[in-house]
């Protein structure tokens, strides 16, 4: 099973990498067609094996030193290079002590092997998936194609006009709860995007990232708020989650200020729950208030798909995760 | 496609290879070095059978690694664990506890266990479960594998006492 034909390029500085991306994508064309970035390879090579990514060039960021560093900010926040490995971040005592939700999300990613290879930038930019796309080209040929394979059809919601593949990445919900900021650079310049605005609810085009752009840094601002991450999977290791949740909450005990509740693996983008957060901020983290918040979340899940479980089951998982996470966070000091 | 020359150290043996951009580390190890201990399973990173150790002794998946990315680096495969005709303690433990059925996954399981023990010489139950979650045995189960890992420490102590090497 050979990979699709491509040329591997190995820039050794950020400038060289950005110029390469600019030159390779200058002629326009679809995302991923001309140049695909690769770091750990756990998502990119997987998608190339399944023939979803068939880029002419792979641009490796393994030798770009600017992307491998963790900078300590004055207030205790961290500015993390996108090519830092997941295992190195999970083992970093600063992340363990300051950002429990982030640490829990890092530990939750796939397996030790994948965390030893995969990077934070790769997890933030993880390709979306569904049960149809998660199969070999030969298997898929037995059925009608889908949006991801140049066909106007979705197997998950057949009447849909767009792709419903799910964003299964573990770190984005945690980083969203922690108000992380992304730095995106290209030869044209640099811009900062709050991670909450980075994702779009479209499985085909789920990131605010142009073909010549590179996610270079993830900045996690200091916080004194309680925070946690949980995910629900059939097996404890390896599996992509059926639902994931990250919560950050100021105040102590049942008193909740500035609460942020983010659900992952339900849609093509993580979902920030607005009304439930308002209920909790107004009425606190008591049992009755939590149940009322759960009642309020129904309209905010959007179109829940039958992916990896019936939609009704997934809604139930989402509710249960919100309940468990809110109960757990009120016990945190 | 054009070939490129790269160098790779496998089990201490440094060689140069002519590889294609499409070749993975697994292709080089199996097809060019003829070290067929490392197996090709799912090829998509789900089964962990192709696990090898990097220079830091961490478990990585050779099937998802473009070979050219590892130009100049050093890896250990299952063939590199034994020294002077002596099995490594973890291999010995797998033999003693019969932690093998058909044997296809065994190289990947042992290399994952080796990496786990490099990081945690006396792993807790949770660390064993977590560290071994990335490899799948489809014949039997993981109970005997876990027994072998739990007893690796004991074998290492005995081996150290016998040879005086204190490894």
Coordinates of C-alpha atoms in Angstrom, one line a residue, chain B residues 31-138:
Chain B
X31 CA 12.5 -4.3 2.6
X32 CA 16.0 -2.7 2.5
X33 CA 17.5 -3.9 5.8
X34 CA 15.6 -7.2 5.6
X35 CA 14.7 -6.9 9.3
X36 CA 11.3 -8.5 9.0
X37 CA 10.7 -8.8 12.7
X38 CA 8.8 -5.5 12.6
X39 CA 5.4 -6.3 11.0
X40 CA 3.1 -4.3 8.8
X41 CA -0.5 -4.4 10.2
X42 CA -3.1 -1.8 9.5
X43 CA -0.7 0.7 8.0
X44 CA -2.9 3.5 9.4
X45 CA -1.7 3.8 13.0
X46 CA -4.6 1.9 14.6
X47 CA -3.0 -1.4 15.5
X48 CA 0.5 -0.5 16.7
X49 CA 2.1 -3.7 15.3
X50 CA 4.8 -1.7 13.5
X51 CA 6.0 0.0 16.7
X52 CA 9.7 0.6 17.0
X53 CA 11.7 2.7 19.5
X54 CA 13.3 6.0 18.6
X55 CA 16.8 7.1 19.9
X56 CA 15.2 8.3 23.1
X57 CA 13.6 4.8 23.7
X58 CA 10.1 6.0 23.0
X59 CA 7.6 4.0 21.0
X60 CA 6.8 5.3 17.6
X61 CA 4.9 3.9 14.6
X62 CA 7.1 3.1 11.7
X63 CA 4.2 2.8 9.2
X64 CA 3.2 6.5 9.6
X65 CA 6.8 7.9 9.3
X66 CA 8.1 9.0 6.0
X67 CA 11.6 7.5 5.9
X68 CA 13.2 10.7 4.6
X69 CA 12.0 12.5 7.7
X70 CA 14.3 10.3 9.8
X71 CA 17.5 10.9 7.8
X72 CA 20.4 10.6 10.1
X73 CA 18.4 9.3 13.1
X74 CA 18.7 6.1 15.0
X75 CA 16.0 3.5 15.9
X76 CA 15.8 0.1 17.6
X77 CA 13.7 -2.7 16.3
X78 CA 12.8 -6.0 18.0
X79 CA 16.0 -7.5 16.5
X80 CA 18.0 -5.0 18.4
X81 CA 16.8 -5.9 21.9
X82 CA 19.0 -9.0 22.5
X83 CA 22.6 -8.5 23.4
X84 CA 25.4 -11.1 23.0
X85 CA 22.9 -13.8 22.3
X86 CA 21.0 -13.0 25.5
X87 CA 17.3 -12.0 25.3
X88 CA 16.3 -8.7 26.9
X89 CA 14.5 -9.1 30.2
X90 CA 11.2 -8.1 28.7
X91 CA 11.6 -10.7 25.9
X92 CA 12.5 -13.3 28.6
X93 CA 9.4 -12.3 30.5
X94 CA 7.2 -12.8 27.5
X95 CA 8.7 -16.3 27.0
X96 CA 8.3 -17.2 30.7
X97 CA 4.6 -16.0 30.9
X98 CA 3.6 -17.3 27.5
X99 CA 2.5 -13.8 26.4
X100 CA 2.2 -14.9 22.8
X101 CA -0.4 -16.7 20.8
X102 CA 0.1 -16.5 17.0
X103 CA 3.0 -14.1 17.5
X104 CA 2.2 -11.6 14.7
X105 CA 1.7 -8.7 17.1
X106 CA 4.4 -9.7 19.5
X107 CA 7.2 -7.5 18.0
X108 CA 5.0 -4.4 18.3
X109 CA 3.7 -5.4 21.8
X110 CA 7.3 -6.0 23.0
X111 CA 8.6 -2.7 21.6
X112 CA 5.7 -0.9 23.2
X113 CA 6.4 -2.6 26.5
X114 CA 10.1 -1.8 26.2
X115 CA 9.2 1.9 25.7
X116 CA 6.8 1.8 28.6
X117 CA 9.6 0.3 30.9
X118 CA 12.1 2.9 29.6
X119 CA 9.8 5.6 30.9
X120 CA 8.5 3.9 34.0
X121 CA 10.9 1.1 35.2
X122 CA 8.3 -0.1 37.7
X123 CA 5.0 0.9 36.1
X124 CA 1.7 1.0 37.9
X125 CA -1.3 -0.8 36.7
X126 CA -2.7 2.4 35.2
X127 CA 0.6 3.2 33.5
X128 CA 0.7 -0.3 32.0
X129 CA -2.8 0.0 30.6
X130 CA -2.1 3.5 29.3
X131 CA 1.2 2.6 27.8
X132 CA 0.0 -0.6 26.1
X133 CA -3.3 0.9 24.7
X134 CA -1.8 1.5 21.3
X135 CA -1.2 -2.1 20.4
X136 CA -3.8 -4.7 19.6
X137 CA -3.6 -8.5 19.9
X138 CA -6.4 -10.1 18.0

